[in-house]
Every structure is written in structure tokens, then in C-alpha cells.
Amino acid sequence: GTQTVTTAEKAVDENKTENTADNSMTVADTSTISSDPTANNMNADEIIGVWSGYYSNNSGQMKLTVTIEEVDDSNPTEAVVIGVFSFSPAANNSTGKSGAYAVKGSVNLQTGHLWMTGRSWITAQPSGYNFLDFYGDISGDMFEGTLIRDYLPDFTLEKVSD
């Protein structure tokens, strides 16, 4: 029994070999990708610090400082955040008032999405002012978000210190 191998069969055998080589190469290439779901998470140190910027209210432009003092990152999708919301009138605002209150909320360390609510006044509560709850997204040294009010003013804060 002599076995004859046609050119077509040889080509199929060569393609199988090439495909096998290509597949093993692909497996080798993707084996370096991390399967750790927390690999891209932010850490508490990236969030803790002083964030400063401006927002507008009925009296005009207001300076806003959000100080994140503590992050409990034991649950990375809902890390507990504690801090202070401080506000004062900007230089061109003669009627705004100053104040500060404690805030508490959560941050998703995978997405950088943060939500905070007012808890208690640190300063005397200025007449006509109430807690402003807020939410937004932290990315690098920028925190862009929205204050929860009738007119939902946006703010952009920059991290100015750790």
C-alpha cells in the first residue's frame, strides 16, 4: 500500500500547522493581560485631599472646596467617603455667604463616580443656605460634578493638595 498525498491535502496539513502556531501565539500574547478586576481601581490616596474650584448660585460665583478626609476602600465598588464641603463668595460676589458642613457618601473606585450628602454644619448655618448634596466623577486631578439643586449647577474642581 502506497499512500499518495495530493497537493491539496498538503496545503490543508500546512494550514493546520500554521493555524495551530497562530493560535498558540495568540494565547501566549493574551496571557499577559491581567484578569484581576481591581487592577484599574483608584486607590484611597488618589481621592483623599483638597479639591478646589467654583460654582454659581443665586448670589453669583462661589468658591468651593471639597476636602476628602477619609476613604474606607474595603468595598471597592462602594467605598465610604467622609469629608467637608466649604463655600465662600468669589472675589466678584458681594452678597454670597461662607460656610462649611460635614459630608458623607460613597465612591466607586472602579469608575471614579462619587456621591456625597450633607450631614452636619461645622460653621454656623448661614441664613438661606442648606446642604448641597452632589455627585460627579474623579479622573486624575479633576473632579467634575453637579450640585443637587433646582437648577443643578455644575462644578469643576482641581486637586490642590493631598
Short mmCIF file of C-alpha atoms in Angstrom, two decimals:
data_model
loop_
_atom_site.label_atom_id
_atom_site.label_comp_id
_atom_site.label_asym_id
_atom_site.label_seq_id
_atom_site.Cartn_x
_atom_site.Cartn_y
_atom_site.Cartn_z
CA GLY A 1 0.00 0.00 0.00
CA THR A 2 1.46 3.13 -1.30
CA GLN A 3 -0.27 6.27 0.00
CA THR A 4 -0.45 9.25 -2.30
CA VAL A 5 -0.73 12.69 -0.75
CA THR A 6 -2.20 15.31 -3.06
CA THR A 7 -1.07 18.92 -3.13
CA ALA A 8 -4.47 19.97 -1.68
CA GLU A 9 -4.03 17.65 1.29
CA LYS A 10 -0.52 19.00 1.87
CA ALA A 11 -1.92 22.55 1.86
CA VAL A 12 -4.57 21.58 4.41
CA ASP A 13 -1.92 19.98 6.63
CA GLU A 14 0.30 23.09 6.33
CA ASN A 15 -2.65 25.39 7.15
CA LYS A 16 -3.47 23.33 10.24
CA THR A 17 0.11 23.70 11.38
CA GLU A 18 0.09 27.44 10.68
CA ASN A 19 -3.27 27.92 12.43
CA THR A 20 -2.07 25.95 15.43
CA ALA A 21 1.04 28.10 15.58
CA ASP A 22 -1.04 31.29 15.22
CA ASN A 23 -3.46 30.17 17.93
CA SER A 24 -0.72 29.32 20.37
CA MET A 25 0.89 32.70 19.63
CA THR A 26 -2.42 34.45 20.37
CA VAL A 27 -2.79 32.54 23.63
CA ALA A 28 0.76 33.49 24.59
CA ASP A 29 0.10 37.15 23.73
CA THR A 30 -3.10 37.44 25.77
CA SER A 31 -1.78 35.52 28.76
CA THR A 32 -0.06 38.71 29.97
CA ILE A 33 -3.37 40.61 30.30
CA SER A 34 -4.40 40.85 33.94
CA SER A 35 -7.58 39.07 34.92
CA ASP A 36 -7.63 40.93 38.25
CA PRO A 37 -10.86 43.04 38.25
CA THR A 38 -9.31 45.52 40.71
CA ALA A 39 -6.24 46.18 38.54
CA ASN A 40 -7.56 49.55 37.26
CA ASN A 41 -9.15 50.71 40.52
CA MET A 42 -8.34 54.07 42.00
CA ASN A 43 -6.93 53.92 45.49
CA ALA A 44 -7.90 55.96 48.54
CA ASP A 45 -4.81 58.20 48.22
CA GLU A 46 -5.97 59.37 44.78
CA ILE A 47 -9.26 60.61 46.29
CA ILE A 48 -8.17 61.89 49.71
CA GLY A 49 -7.14 65.54 49.57
CA VAL A 50 -8.33 69.08 48.94
CA TRP A 51 -10.33 69.73 45.76
CA SER A 52 -10.94 73.38 44.86
CA GLY A 53 -12.96 75.27 42.24
CA TYR A 54 -16.14 77.28 41.68
CA TYR A 55 -19.89 77.00 41.23
CA SER A 56 -22.67 79.56 40.77
CA ASN A 57 -25.72 80.17 42.93
CA ASN A 58 -28.37 82.92 43.24
CA SER A 59 -25.79 85.36 44.63
CA GLY A 60 -23.22 84.74 41.90
CA GLN A 61 -19.96 82.84 41.68
CA MET A 62 -18.93 80.87 44.78
CA LYS A 63 -15.60 79.32 45.69
CA LEU A 64 -16.00 75.62 46.54
CA THR A 65 -13.55 73.41 48.41
CA VAL A 66 -14.30 69.75 49.00
CA THR A 67 -11.86 68.11 51.39
CA ILE A 68 -11.93 64.33 51.29
CA GLU A 69 -10.57 63.24 54.67
CA GLU A 70 -11.22 59.53 54.75
CA VAL A 71 -11.96 56.70 52.30
CA ASP A 72 -12.82 53.21 53.54
CA ASP A 73 -11.98 51.14 50.47
CA SER A 74 -12.87 47.70 51.90
CA ASN A 75 -15.65 47.58 49.28
CA PRO A 76 -14.12 48.97 46.04
CA THR A 77 -17.46 49.43 44.26
CA GLU A 78 -18.93 51.39 47.17
CA ALA A 79 -16.10 52.82 49.25
CA VAL A 80 -17.31 55.06 52.09
CA VAL A 81 -16.09 58.68 51.81
CA ILE A 82 -16.07 61.30 54.58
CA GLY A 83 -15.16 64.95 54.13
CA VAL A 84 -16.01 68.65 54.34
CA PHE A 85 -17.87 70.91 51.88
CA SER A 86 -16.71 74.54 52.27
CA PHE A 87 -18.01 77.51 50.32
CA SER A 88 -17.37 81.24 50.22
CA PRO A 89 -18.15 84.08 47.81
CA ALA A 90 -15.73 84.56 44.92
CA ALA A 91 -13.94 87.92 44.64
CA ASN A 92 -16.67 89.36 42.36
CA ASN A 93 -19.54 88.25 44.63
CA SER A 94 -20.54 90.81 47.31
CA THR A 95 -23.69 89.04 48.59
CA GLY A 96 -22.66 85.38 48.99
CA LYS A 97 -22.06 83.86 52.41
CA SER A 98 -19.43 81.46 53.74
CA GLY A 99 -19.95 78.15 55.49
CA ALA A 100 -18.85 74.54 55.87
CA TYR A 101 -20.50 71.25 56.67
CA ALA A 102 -19.56 67.59 57.02
CA VAL A 103 -20.38 65.31 54.10
CA LYS A 104 -20.52 61.55 53.75
CA GLY A 105 -21.05 59.36 50.74
CA SER A 106 -19.56 56.71 48.55
CA VAL A 107 -17.21 56.36 45.60
CA ASN A 108 -16.90 53.55 43.09
CA LEU A 109 -13.14 53.02 42.87
CA GLN A 110 -13.54 51.25 39.51
CA THR A 111 -15.27 54.21 37.81
CA GLY A 112 -14.36 57.22 39.98
CA HIS A 113 -18.07 58.09 40.43
CA LEU A 114 -18.65 59.84 43.76
CA TRP A 115 -21.90 60.76 45.58
CA MET A 116 -21.95 62.90 48.77
CA THR A 117 -24.67 64.22 51.10
CA GLY A 118 -24.58 66.92 53.76
CA ARG A 119 -24.54 65.64 57.35
CA SER A 120 -23.98 68.45 59.88
CA TRP A 121 -22.87 72.08 59.91
CA ILE A 122 -19.30 72.75 61.04
CA THR A 123 -19.80 76.52 60.92
CA ALA A 124 -22.99 78.29 61.89
CA GLN A 125 -25.55 77.65 59.13
CA PRO A 126 -25.75 80.82 57.01
CA SER A 127 -29.27 82.23 56.68
CA GLY A 128 -30.88 80.98 53.47
CA TYR A 129 -28.32 78.20 52.91
CA ASN A 130 -28.95 74.46 53.11
CA PHE A 131 -26.83 71.39 52.45
CA LEU A 132 -25.98 70.82 48.80
CA ASP A 133 -25.70 67.13 48.01
CA PHE A 134 -23.54 66.45 44.99
CA TYR A 135 -22.26 63.77 42.65
CA GLY A 136 -19.58 63.59 40.00
CA ASP A 137 -16.60 61.80 38.55
CA ILE A 138 -12.97 61.93 39.64
CA SER A 139 -10.36 61.37 36.97
CA GLY A 140 -6.74 62.08 37.81
CA ASP A 141 -6.58 65.51 39.49
CA MET A 142 -10.00 66.66 38.19
CA PHE A 143 -13.40 66.25 39.83
CA GLU A 144 -16.35 67.26 37.63
CA GLY A 145 -19.83 67.09 39.03
CA THR A 146 -23.24 68.52 39.74
CA LEU A 147 -24.77 70.08 42.85
CA ILE A 148 -28.27 68.82 43.60
CA ARG A 149 -30.39 71.99 43.41
CA ASP A 150 -33.43 73.12 41.44
CA TYR A 151 -31.15 74.36 38.67
CA LEU A 152 -28.42 71.66 39.04
CA PRO A 153 -25.27 73.80 38.74
CA ASP A 154 -22.15 72.02 37.53
CA PHE A 155 -18.73 72.41 39.08
CA THR A 156 -15.16 71.52 38.19
CA LEU A 157 -12.67 71.04 41.00
CA GLU A 158 -8.95 70.51 40.79
CA LYS A 159 -6.98 68.59 43.40
CA VAL A 160 -4.75 71.21 45.05
CA SER A 161 -3.19 69.11 47.82
CA ASP A 162 -3.12 65.57 49.24
#
